[in-house]
Coordinates of C-alpha atoms in Angstrom, one line a residue:
Chain A
M17 CA 114.4 78.9 139.3
Q18 CA 114.2 82.4 139.2
P19 CA 112.0 84.0 137.1
I20 CA 112.6 85.9 133.6
R21 CA 112.6 89.1 133.4
L22 CA 111.0 90.9 131.7
G23 CA 111.0 94.9 129.7
L24 CA 108.1 96.1 127.8
A25 CA 109.1 98.5 124.7
G26 CA 105.3 100.1 123.8
Y27 CA 103.2 100.0 126.5
G28 CA 99.4 100.8 123.9
K29 CA 96.3 99.0 123.9
I30 CA 98.1 95.7 123.2
A31 CA 100.1 96.0 125.0
Q32 CA 97.6 97.3 128.4
D33 CA 94.9 94.2 127.0
Q34 CA 96.3 91.4 125.8
H35 CA 100.1 91.3 126.6
L36 CA 100.3 92.6 130.2
P37 CA 97.8 90.0 131.9
A38 CA 99.2 86.7 129.9
V39 CA 103.1 87.9 132.0
R40 CA 101.9 88.9 134.6
A41 CA 99.3 85.3 135.1
N42 CA 102.6 83.6 134.4
P43 CA 104.5 83.5 137.7
A44 CA 108.0 82.5 135.1
F45 CA 108.4 86.4 134.1
E46 CA 108.6 89.0 136.3
L47 CA 107.4 92.4 134.2
V48 CA 110.5 94.7 136.1
A49 CA 110.1 98.0 133.2
V50 CA 108.9 99.5 130.2
A51 CA 109.2 101.8 128.0
T52 CA 106.7 104.2 127.0
L53 CA 106.0 108.0 126.0
G54 CA 102.6 107.5 127.3
A55 CA 100.7 106.8 130.1
P56 CA 103.1 104.6 132.7
C57 CA 102.1 101.3 133.7
P58 CA 101.4 101.3 137.4
G59 CA 104.3 99.3 139.9
V60 CA 107.0 98.7 137.5
A61 CA 109.4 100.6 136.9
N62 CA 108.8 102.4 133.9
F63 CA 111.1 104.8 131.6
G64 CA 111.3 107.7 128.2
S65 CA 113.1 105.1 125.7
L66 CA 114.0 101.9 125.6
G67 CA 117.7 102.7 125.7
E68 CA 117.4 104.5 128.8
L69 CA 115.3 101.1 130.2
L70 CA 118.7 99.3 129.0
A71 CA 121.0 101.7 130.5
Q72 CA 119.8 103.1 133.6
G73 CA 117.2 100.1 134.2
P74 CA 116.2 97.4 136.8
Q75 CA 119.0 94.5 135.1
V76 CA 116.2 92.7 131.6
D77 CA 116.6 89.5 129.9
A78 CA 114.0 89.9 127.8
I79 CA 112.3 92.1 126.4
A80 CA 108.9 91.8 124.3
F81 CA 108.1 95.0 121.6
C82 CA 104.4 96.5 121.4
T83 CA 106.1 99.6 119.7
P84 CA 104.3 100.3 115.9
P85 CA 105.9 98.0 112.9
Q86 CA 107.3 100.9 111.6
S87 CA 110.3 102.3 114.1
R88 CA 110.8 98.7 115.5
Y89 CA 113.9 96.8 113.2
A90 CA 117.2 99.3 115.5
L91 CA 114.9 99.7 118.5
V92 CA 114.5 95.4 118.2
Q93 CA 119.6 95.4 116.8
Q94 CA 119.3 98.1 120.1
A95 CA 118.0 95.0 122.8
L96 CA 119.5 92.1 120.7
A97 CA 123.4 93.6 120.8
A98 CA 122.4 94.1 124.6
G99 CA 121.7 90.3 125.2
K100 CA 118.7 90.4 125.2
H101 CA 115.6 87.5 124.2
V102 CA 113.4 89.2 122.2
L103 CA 109.9 88.5 121.4
L104 CA 108.4 91.4 118.7
E105 CA 104.0 90.9 118.8
K106 CA 102.9 91.7 115.0
P107 CA 103.6 92.5 112.0
P108 CA 107.1 92.0 113.7
C109 CA 108.7 94.5 111.7
A110 CA 108.9 97.2 108.0
S111 CA 109.5 94.7 105.5
V112 CA 110.9 91.2 104.6
G113 CA 114.1 92.5 104.8
E114 CA 114.0 93.6 108.6
A115 CA 112.7 90.5 109.5
K116 CA 115.4 88.2 107.7
A117 CA 117.9 90.9 109.3
L118 CA 116.5 89.6 113.3
V119 CA 116.6 86.1 111.8
E120 CA 120.2 86.0 111.7
A121 CA 121.3 88.8 114.2
A122 CA 119.3 86.6 117.1
A123 CA 121.2 83.5 116.0
Q124 CA 124.3 85.8 115.8
H125 CA 123.7 87.2 119.9
G126 CA 122.8 83.6 121.0
V127 CA 119.7 85.3 122.1
S128 CA 116.3 84.1 121.3
G129 CA 113.7 85.0 119.4
L130 CA 109.5 85.5 118.7
F131 CA 108.3 86.2 116.4
A132 CA 105.0 86.2 117.7
W133 CA 101.7 85.5 115.9
H134 CA 99.6 84.6 118.3
S135 CA 96.9 83.3 116.1
R136 CA 98.7 80.6 116.1
F137 CA 97.8 80.4 120.1
A138 CA 93.6 80.4 119.2
P139 CA 92.5 77.2 120.8
G140 CA 91.2 76.2 117.0
V141 CA 94.0 76.1 114.9
E142 CA 95.5 72.3 117.3
V143 CA 92.3 71.5 116.4
A144 CA 92.5 71.8 113.3
R145 CA 95.5 70.4 112.0
E146 CA 95.0 66.7 113.9
W147 CA 91.9 67.2 111.5
L148 CA 92.6 68.5 108.6
A149 CA 95.8 65.1 108.7
G150 CA 94.0 63.3 107.9
M151 CA 91.9 64.4 105.1
T152 CA 92.4 65.4 101.7
L153 CA 91.8 69.8 101.9
Q154 CA 91.1 71.0 98.4
Q155 CA 90.5 74.6 98.9
V156 CA 90.5 77.2 101.9
H157 CA 88.6 80.1 102.1
I158 CA 89.0 83.0 104.3
Q159 CA 87.2 86.0 105.1
W160 CA 88.6 88.1 107.7
K161 CA 85.8 90.8 108.2
E162 CA 86.2 94.6 110.6
Q163 CA 86.0 96.8 111.7
V164 CA 89.9 99.4 112.4
R165 CA 87.8 102.5 115.0
K166 CA 86.8 99.2 116.7
Y167 CA 90.6 98.4 117.1
H168 CA 92.6 100.6 116.1
P169 CA 91.0 103.9 117.5
G170 CA 92.9 106.6 115.9
Q171 CA 96.1 104.8 115.3
D172 CA 96.8 105.6 112.3
W173 CA 100.4 103.8 112.2
I174 CA 97.9 101.7 110.1
W175 CA 96.8 103.3 107.7
Q176 CA 101.4 104.1 107.0
T177 CA 103.4 102.9 105.3
G178 CA 104.5 99.7 107.1
G179 CA 101.2 100.1 109.0
L180 CA 99.6 97.3 106.9
G181 CA 96.0 98.5 107.3
V182 CA 93.5 95.7 106.9
F183 CA 96.9 93.4 106.4
D184 CA 97.0 94.1 110.2
P185 CA 94.6 91.8 111.4
G186 CA 94.3 89.5 107.6
I187 CA 98.2 88.4 108.6
N188 CA 96.2 87.4 111.3
A189 CA 94.6 85.3 108.1
L190 CA 97.5 84.5 107.5
S191 CA 99.8 83.3 110.5
I192 CA 97.1 80.4 111.1
A193 CA 97.3 79.5 107.1
T194 CA 100.7 79.4 106.5
A195 CA 100.9 76.9 109.8
L196 CA 98.4 74.9 108.8
L197 CA 98.8 74.4 104.3
P198 CA 101.6 71.7 103.3
A199 CA 103.0 73.8 100.9
P200 CA 104.0 77.1 100.8
L201 CA 101.5 79.7 100.4
L202 CA 102.0 81.1 97.5
M203 CA 100.1 84.5 95.8
Q204 CA 98.3 84.4 91.9
R205 CA 96.9 88.0 92.5
A206 CA 95.9 90.2 94.8
E207 CA 93.3 93.7 94.1
L208 CA 93.4 96.4 97.0
V209 CA 91.3 98.7 97.6
M210 CA 93.7 101.9 99.0
P211 CA 91.3 104.8 100.8
A212 CA 92.0 108.0 98.9
N213 CA 94.2 109.8 101.7
R214 CA 95.4 107.2 103.3
L215 CA 98.8 104.7 101.0
A216 CA 97.4 101.8 103.2
P217 CA 94.7 99.0 101.4
I218 CA 91.8 99.0 103.5
A219 CA 90.1 96.1 101.5
A220 CA 91.9 93.4 99.6
Q221 CA 90.6 90.4 98.0
L222 CA 93.3 88.0 97.4
E223 CA 94.5 84.1 95.1
M224 CA 96.6 82.6 96.4
R225 CA 98.1 78.3 95.6
A226 CA 99.9 76.0 98.3
G227 CA 100.7 73.3 95.9
T228 CA 97.2 71.8 94.5
V229 CA 94.8 73.6 97.3
Q230 CA 93.4 76.9 96.0
V231 CA 93.5 79.1 99.7
G232 CA 91.8 82.1 99.0
A233 CA 91.2 85.5 100.7
E234 CA 88.3 88.3 101.7
F235 CA 90.1 91.0 103.7
N236 CA 88.2 94.4 105.4
F237 CA 88.5 96.5 107.6
D238 CA 85.3 99.2 108.2
Q239 CA 83.6 95.7 108.1
P240 CA 80.3 97.3 110.4
I241 CA 80.6 95.9 114.2
D242 CA 77.7 93.7 114.8
D243 CA 79.1 91.7 110.6
E244 CA 82.0 91.3 112.1
L245 CA 84.1 88.1 111.4
W246 CA 87.1 85.7 111.3
R247 CA 86.6 82.5 109.0
I248 CA 88.4 80.4 107.2
E249 CA 86.9 77.3 106.3
F250 CA 89.4 74.3 105.7
R251 CA 87.7 72.6 102.9
C252 CA 88.6 69.0 102.5
T253 CA 87.3 65.8 99.9
E254 CA 85.8 64.2 103.5
G255 CA 84.4 67.7 105.2
T256 CA 84.5 70.7 106.0
L257 CA 86.3 72.5 108.9
R258 CA 85.5 75.7 110.1
L259 CA 87.6 78.3 112.4
D260 CA 85.5 81.3 113.3
K261 CA 85.8 84.0 115.7
G262 CA 89.8 84.9 115.0
G263 CA 90.7 80.6 115.4
A264 CA 88.5 80.5 119.0
E265 CA 85.8 78.2 118.0
V266 CA 85.4 75.1 115.8
A267 CA 82.7 73.5 113.7
V268 CA 83.3 70.6 111.4
D269 CA 80.4 69.4 108.9
G270 CA 78.2 72.3 110.7
V271 CA 79.2 70.9 114.8
R272 CA 80.1 72.5 116.7
Q273 CA 83.9 71.5 118.4
W274 CA 84.9 71.9 122.6
L275 CA 87.3 73.2 123.1
A276 CA 89.7 74.2 126.4
D277 CA 90.8 78.0 125.6
E278 CA 93.7 79.0 128.2
G279 CA 94.1 82.3 125.5
E280 CA 96.0 82.9 123.1
Y281 CA 98.5 85.4 124.6
T282 CA 98.8 83.1 127.8
L283 CA 100.7 80.3 125.7
L284 CA 102.2 82.4 123.2
Y285 CA 104.4 83.5 127.1
R286 CA 104.7 80.2 127.5
H287 CA 106.2 79.2 124.3
F288 CA 108.9 82.1 125.4
E289 CA 109.0 80.7 128.2
R290 CA 110.3 77.5 126.9
L291 CA 112.9 78.6 123.7
I292 CA 113.6 80.9 126.4
Q293 CA 115.1 77.6 128.1
N294 CA 115.8 75.8 124.9
R295 CA 117.8 78.2 123.4
A296 CA 115.9 78.6 120.5
S297 CA 113.9 81.0 118.2
D298 CA 110.7 80.6 116.8
M299 CA 111.2 83.4 114.4
D300 CA 109.2 81.9 110.8
L301 CA 108.4 85.4 108.7
Q302 CA 105.9 84.0 105.9
P303 CA 103.4 85.9 107.1
L304 CA 105.1 89.6 105.7
Q305 CA 106.5 87.7 103.2
V306 CA 102.8 86.5 102.4
V307 CA 101.4 90.1 102.7
A308 CA 104.8 91.1 100.7
D309 CA 103.7 88.7 97.8
A310 CA 100.2 90.6 98.2
F311 CA 101.7 94.2 98.1
L312 CA 103.7 93.1 94.4
A313 CA 101.4 91.2 93.0
A314 CA 98.3 93.9 93.9
T315 CA 96.4 95.2 91.3
R316 CA 95.1 98.4 93.6
Q317 CA 92.0 100.3 92.9
V318 CA 90.5 104.2 94.6
G319 CA 88.4 103.7 97.4
P320 CA 86.2 106.4 99.1
A321 CA 88.3 108.7 102.0
F322 CA 88.6 107.0 105.4
E323 CA 88.8 109.7 108.7
W324 CA 88.5 108.0 111.6
Chain B
M24 CA 133.7 65.7 79.3
Q25 CA 130.4 65.3 77.5
P26 CA 128.4 68.8 77.0
I27 CA 126.1 70.1 79.2
R28 CA 122.8 69.5 76.9
L29 CA 121.0 72.4 76.4
G30 CA 116.9 74.0 76.4
L31 CA 116.2 76.6 76.4
A32 CA 112.0 77.6 77.6
G33 CA 111.5 80.6 75.8
Y34 CA 112.7 82.5 72.7
G35 CA 112.3 86.2 72.6
K36 CA 114.5 88.8 72.5
I37 CA 116.6 88.4 75.8
A38 CA 117.5 85.3 74.4
Q39 CA 117.9 85.4 71.0
D40 CA 120.8 88.9 71.5
Q41 CA 122.6 87.4 74.4
H42 CA 121.9 83.4 75.5
L43 CA 122.0 82.0 72.5
P44 CA 125.7 83.7 71.4
A45 CA 126.6 83.0 75.3
V46 CA 125.6 79.0 74.8
R47 CA 127.4 78.4 71.3
A48 CA 129.8 80.6 72.9
N49 CA 131.0 78.0 74.6
P50 CA 132.1 74.6 73.7
A51 CA 130.4 73.5 77.6
F52 CA 127.2 73.4 76.5
E53 CA 125.3 72.3 73.3
L54 CA 121.7 73.8 72.6
V55 CA 119.8 70.8 72.0
A56 CA 116.6 72.3 72.1
V57 CA 113.9 75.3 72.7
A58 CA 111.1 75.6 73.9
T59 CA 108.6 78.5 71.8
L60 CA 105.5 79.9 70.0
G61 CA 107.8 82.9 68.1
A62 CA 110.3 81.5 65.2
P63 CA 112.0 78.8 65.3
C64 CA 115.1 79.1 66.2
P65 CA 117.6 77.1 63.8
G66 CA 119.4 74.5 63.9
V67 CA 117.8 72.8 66.9
A68 CA 115.6 71.4 67.1
N69 CA 111.7 73.3 68.5
F70 CA 108.6 72.3 70.2
G71 CA 105.2 74.2 71.4
S72 CA 106.0 74.0 74.7
L73 CA 108.0 72.2 77.4
G74 CA 106.1 69.6 78.5
E75 CA 106.8 68.4 74.4
L76 CA 110.4 69.2 74.4
L77 CA 110.3 67.2 77.8
A78 CA 108.0 64.7 76.2
Q79 CA 109.0 64.1 73.4
G80 CA 112.8 65.8 72.7
P81 CA 116.2 64.7 72.5
Q82 CA 117.1 64.6 75.7
V83 CA 118.8 67.3 77.7
D84 CA 120.4 68.4 81.1
A85 CA 119.1 71.9 81.8
I86 CA 117.2 74.4 80.5
A87 CA 117.3 77.8 81.3
F88 CA 113.9 80.1 81.2
C89 CA 113.5 82.9 79.7
T90 CA 109.8 83.5 79.9
P91 CA 108.4 86.2 81.0
P92 CA 109.1 85.8 85.1
Q93 CA 104.4 85.3 85.7
S94 CA 104.2 82.5 84.4
R95 CA 107.5 81.5 84.9
Y96 CA 107.0 78.8 88.5
A97 CA 105.3 75.9 87.7
L98 CA 107.3 75.5 83.9
V99 CA 110.6 75.6 86.1
Q100 CA 109.2 73.6 89.3
Q101 CA 107.6 71.1 85.8
A102 CA 111.3 71.4 84.9
L103 CA 113.1 70.4 88.0
A104 CA 110.6 66.7 88.4
A105 CA 111.9 66.3 86.0
G106 CA 115.4 66.2 87.1
K107 CA 116.8 69.4 85.1
H108 CA 119.3 72.2 85.7
V109 CA 117.7 74.9 85.7
L110 CA 118.5 79.1 84.9
L111 CA 116.1 82.1 85.7
E112 CA 116.6 84.5 84.0
K113 CA 116.6 87.4 85.9
P114 CA 114.2 88.3 87.3
P115 CA 113.7 84.2 88.4
C116 CA 109.8 84.5 88.7
A117 CA 106.8 86.6 90.3
S118 CA 107.4 86.5 94.1
V119 CA 109.2 85.8 96.3
G120 CA 107.4 82.8 97.9
E121 CA 108.0 81.2 94.4
A122 CA 112.0 81.7 94.7
K123 CA 111.8 80.7 97.8
A124 CA 109.9 77.5 97.1
L125 CA 112.1 77.6 94.3
V126 CA 115.1 76.6 96.3
E127 CA 113.7 74.7 98.2
A128 CA 112.3 72.1 95.0
A129 CA 116.0 72.4 93.6
A130 CA 117.7 71.0 96.9
Q131 CA 115.2 68.3 97.0
H132 CA 115.7 67.4 93.3
G133 CA 118.8 67.0 93.5
V134 CA 119.8 69.5 91.2
S135 CA 121.5 72.8 90.0
G136 CA 119.8 76.0 90.0
L137 CA 120.7 79.6 89.2
F138 CA 118.8 83.2 89.3
A139 CA 120.5 84.8 86.4
W140 CA 121.3 87.9 88.1
H141 CA 123.8 88.5 84.9
S142 CA 124.8 92.3 85.4
R143 CA 126.4 90.8 88.6
F144 CA 129.1 88.9 86.3
A145 CA 130.0 92.9 84.5
P146 CA 133.7 93.3 84.8
G147 CA 133.4 96.8 87.8
V148 CA 132.1 94.8 89.9
E149 CA 134.7 92.6 90.3
V150 CA 137.2 95.3 90.3
A151 CA 134.7 96.9 92.9
R152 CA 134.9 94.4 95.3
E153 CA 138.4 94.4 95.5
W154 CA 139.1 97.9 95.8
L155 CA 135.4 98.5 98.5
A156 CA 137.0 96.2 100.8
G157 CA 139.9 98.5 101.8
M158 CA 138.0 101.2 101.7
T159 CA 134.8 103.0 105.0
L160 CA 132.2 103.1 103.0
Q161 CA 129.0 105.5 103.9
Q162 CA 127.0 106.1 100.8
V163 CA 125.7 104.4 97.7
H164 CA 123.9 106.0 94.6
I165 CA 122.3 104.7 92.3
Q166 CA 121.1 105.7 88.6
W167 CA 119.3 103.4 86.7
K168 CA 117.3 105.5 83.6
E169 CA 116.7 104.0 80.8
Q170 CA 114.3 103.4 77.7
V171 CA 111.4 100.9 77.9
R172 CA 110.3 101.2 74.1
K173 CA 114.0 100.5 73.3
Y174 CA 114.9 97.0 75.0
H175 CA 111.3 95.9 75.2
P176 CA 109.5 97.5 72.0
G177 CA 106.2 95.8 72.3
Q178 CA 106.6 93.7 75.7
D179 CA 102.8 94.1 77.8
W180 CA 104.3 91.6 80.6
I181 CA 107.2 94.8 81.8
W182 CA 104.0 96.7 82.8
Q183 CA 101.4 94.0 84.0
T184 CA 101.9 92.1 87.6
G185 CA 105.6 90.9 88.3
G186 CA 106.4 92.1 85.5
L187 CA 107.4 95.1 88.1
G188 CA 108.0 97.9 85.3
V189 CA 110.6 100.1 86.1
F190 CA 112.7 97.8 88.4
D191 CA 113.2 95.0 85.5
P192 CA 116.4 97.0 84.2
G193 CA 115.7 98.9 88.5
I194 CA 116.2 94.9 90.3
N195 CA 120.1 94.9 87.5
A196 CA 121.3 98.1 90.1
L197 CA 119.7 96.2 93.1
S198 CA 122.0 93.0 92.0
I199 CA 125.4 94.9 91.9
A200 CA 124.4 96.0 95.2
T201 CA 123.5 93.3 97.3
A202 CA 126.4 92.1 96.3
L203 CA 128.7 94.7 96.6
L204 CA 127.3 95.9 100.0
P205 CA 128.2 94.6 103.3
A206 CA 125.1 94.7 104.5
P207 CA 121.2 93.3 104.2
L208 CA 120.1 95.9 101.8
L209 CA 117.2 97.4 104.3
M210 CA 114.4 99.4 102.0
Q211 CA 113.8 102.9 104.6
R212 CA 111.2 104.7 101.6
A213 CA 109.8 104.0 98.4
E214 CA 108.3 105.9 95.9
L215 CA 106.9 105.1 92.7
V216 CA 106.1 106.7 89.9
M217 CA 103.3 104.5 89.0
P218 CA 101.0 105.4 84.9
A219 CA 97.2 105.9 84.6
N220 CA 96.9 103.2 82.6
R221 CA 99.6 100.1 83.9
L222 CA 100.0 98.3 87.1
A223 CA 104.1 98.4 86.9
P224 CA 105.7 101.2 88.1
I225 CA 107.5 103.2 86.1
A226 CA 110.0 105.8 88.1
A227 CA 110.6 105.4 91.8
Q228 CA 113.0 106.8 94.5
L229 CA 113.9 104.3 96.9
E230 CA 116.1 105.7 100.3
M231 CA 117.6 101.9 102.2
R232 CA 120.2 100.9 104.5
A233 CA 122.9 98.4 104.6
G234 CA 124.0 98.8 108.2
T235 CA 125.5 102.3 108.6
V236 CA 125.3 103.1 105.2
Q237 CA 123.4 105.3 103.3
V238 CA 122.4 103.3 99.7
G239 CA 119.8 105.6 97.4
A240 CA 118.2 105.1 93.6
E241 CA 116.5 107.1 91.3
F242 CA 114.5 104.7 88.4
N243 CA 113.1 105.7 85.5
F244 CA 112.2 103.8 82.9
D245 CA 111.6 107.1 80.5
Q246 CA 114.3 107.9 79.9
P247 CA 115.6 110.4 76.7
I248 CA 117.5 107.6 74.9
D249 CA 120.6 109.8 74.1
D250 CA 120.0 110.0 78.0
E251 CA 120.1 107.3 79.4
L252 CA 122.9 105.6 82.8
W253 CA 122.9 103.2 84.5
R254 CA 125.7 104.3 87.4
I255 CA 126.5 103.3 90.7
E256 CA 129.6 105.9 92.5
F257 CA 130.1 104.5 95.8
R258 CA 131.0 107.4 98.8
C259 CA 134.0 106.8 100.5
T260 CA 136.2 108.2 103.8
E261 CA 138.7 107.7 100.4
G262 CA 137.8 108.5 97.3
T263 CA 134.5 107.7 94.6
L264 CA 134.3 104.5 92.9
R265 CA 132.0 105.2 90.1
L266 CA 130.3 102.3 87.9
D267 CA 128.7 103.5 84.8
K268 CA 127.7 102.4 82.0
G269 CA 125.8 98.7 84.4
G270 CA 128.8 97.8 84.6
A271 CA 131.4 98.4 81.9
E272 CA 133.0 101.6 83.2
V273 CA 135.4 101.9 86.6
A274 CA 136.3 105.2 87.6
V275 CA 138.0 106.1 90.8
D276 CA 138.2 109.4 91.8
G277 CA 136.3 110.0 87.8
V278 CA 140.1 108.5 86.5
R279 CA 138.7 105.6 84.6
Q280 CA 139.8 102.0 84.7
W281 CA 141.1 99.0 82.2
L282 CA 138.7 96.3 82.2
A283 CA 138.8 93.0 80.9
D284 CA 135.9 92.2 79.5
E285 CA 134.9 88.6 78.7
G286 CA 130.4 89.6 78.3
E287 CA 128.2 89.5 81.6
Y288 CA 126.8 86.1 79.9
T289 CA 129.0 83.6 78.8
L290 CA 130.4 85.0 82.5
L291 CA 126.5 83.2 83.4
Y292 CA 127.1 80.2 81.6
R293 CA 130.5 79.4 83.0
H294 CA 128.9 80.2 86.4
F295 CA 126.8 77.6 85.6
E296 CA 128.7 75.2 84.2
R297 CA 130.4 75.2 87.3
L298 CA 127.7 75.0 89.5
I299 CA 126.3 71.7 87.2
Q300 CA 129.6 70.4 88.1
N301 CA 129.7 70.6 91.4
R302 CA 126.4 70.1 92.2
A303 CA 126.5 73.4 93.4
S304 CA 123.0 75.5 93.1
D305 CA 123.1 80.0 93.6
M306 CA 119.8 80.9 93.9
D307 CA 120.0 84.2 95.9
L308 CA 116.4 86.6 95.9
Q309 CA 117.8 89.7 97.6
P310 CA 116.7 91.5 94.8
L311 CA 113.9 90.4 94.4
Q312 CA 112.6 90.8 98.0
V313 CA 114.2 94.2 97.8
V314 CA 111.9 95.1 94.8
A315 CA 108.7 93.9 97.0
D316 CA 109.8 95.6 100.4
A317 CA 109.7 98.9 98.4
F318 CA 106.6 98.0 96.9
L319 CA 105.8 97.2 100.4
A320 CA 107.2 100.6 101.4
A321 CA 106.4 102.5 98.4
T322 CA 103.5 105.8 98.6
R323 CA 103.0 105.4 95.2
Q324 CA 101.9 109.0 92.8
V325 CA 99.9 107.8 88.8
G326 CA 101.8 110.1 86.4
P327 CA 100.8 110.0 82.7
A328 CA 99.1 107.4 80.6
F329 CA 102.0 105.3 78.9
E330 CA 101.4 104.2 75.1
W331 CA 104.7 102.6 73.1

């Protein structure tokens, strides 16, 4: 079978760190073109815009979007209208309305779409799913605390509206929770801390419910680097399963479990490959909708100004 | 045919002003019970809670919810689980997640659900729909400006989270716009003014798009009483249609059109009756989702404190 000819839209940190190695290691894909305003990607045709890539570039079957989410909607529509399959780095776009419109457009154009919630492919997530199947889940507690200067150095888009602030990492936790919980995740209370000079929150406390399960979350985007934490605890009548390091580690009642780790983006692109083969889509907007509900329900307090 | 036996949950201003007269004037419905913590409704059985109404009251086929939206979700689930058809005064609940869960629950229980966007039944809306069918729509401009002290005297729930503030009337405009526009309404920019002592906005400016149509909105909740305005202008290549007074009046290029007015709530309950007869639902969550997207995209400024 011919490989899927792939174009990358956006060639920033996440594209270079994660997408490029995952694509190059997967023989089902062939990276043939990149659209970027920054440094070019070596070894492939580079273009200044997606429009140029589509009009003048080598033929592509699919586009993976790694541009900031705020301006992504029109670009994705452009790719869909050209009949390309699309993979969208998280968050997929800037609003629930855009996400729903993209789901409909992908179906209408008969192509495969993937909202790439990469954390769902962390090795611990499937282990947790199997373990939870036999348990009585009572409470879930999420702590997702990292240092924004480490992962998004100087990336101002993350503080602009649509950039989500601390929900940019937090939505990864929500993508895992929504994948594992037995009922829709409903917002009860949300408290956001907004830096005095920014438009997006730097910290959040959430109280949610999924059926009878209480779900709490603490997000922090200014955590000391030596104290970072990406943890979800599933507390059941029969015991507790803890995901750590964003799902890379699992412990049951404190006992570390062995995990085969193939890498989130490796599995993500394998999933994209299968979707294209099966002419199917996987465009779950629930994580983004939970964030929108948090903003809708939130009380806000102003915190200290944030500088890089 | 036997009339539909109806219970009212909540017996505040909107229930007394609108629901009661519409129900009493429609022979397809028989109001048999009310759940309220306030003054009782004369002539029917009154109960202190929905639970008591369902457990001890006369048999009902349907429940109309006029309680504040924040605490409504669990009550509606209770009614659905009891096999009752449900009508939900707008906004239907406190979050997009709750709205989606209610849509699924109604389908699962095999009953009819209606998210009651009453403004869609204003007499001008159908006239506008027919007129727009032959036109090239370019721009929509919404001005929705009223005095909160007149319509919601002392109702603190409207300033609490989930109460939506100025979006409580504004969502009526959005319910009309979403019903008439040819494409989903996508948020581009939102500016909210928050009273220093409240959790919900008192004014908003929105820039949206629906396909190629630019849609702007100005909402104000502290408009002088003699200057209130509920107006939507549909600007087409061929001319302009203006809805005024929330859709009660229509003018085309300045020429007032004649309208037969049966009353929004009269038509709303007729719609509910047909849905029940046809075992169908009409639970459109787009207006609430547009509001959530506005909160997600918004820049906020703090305005003067609001006192009643």
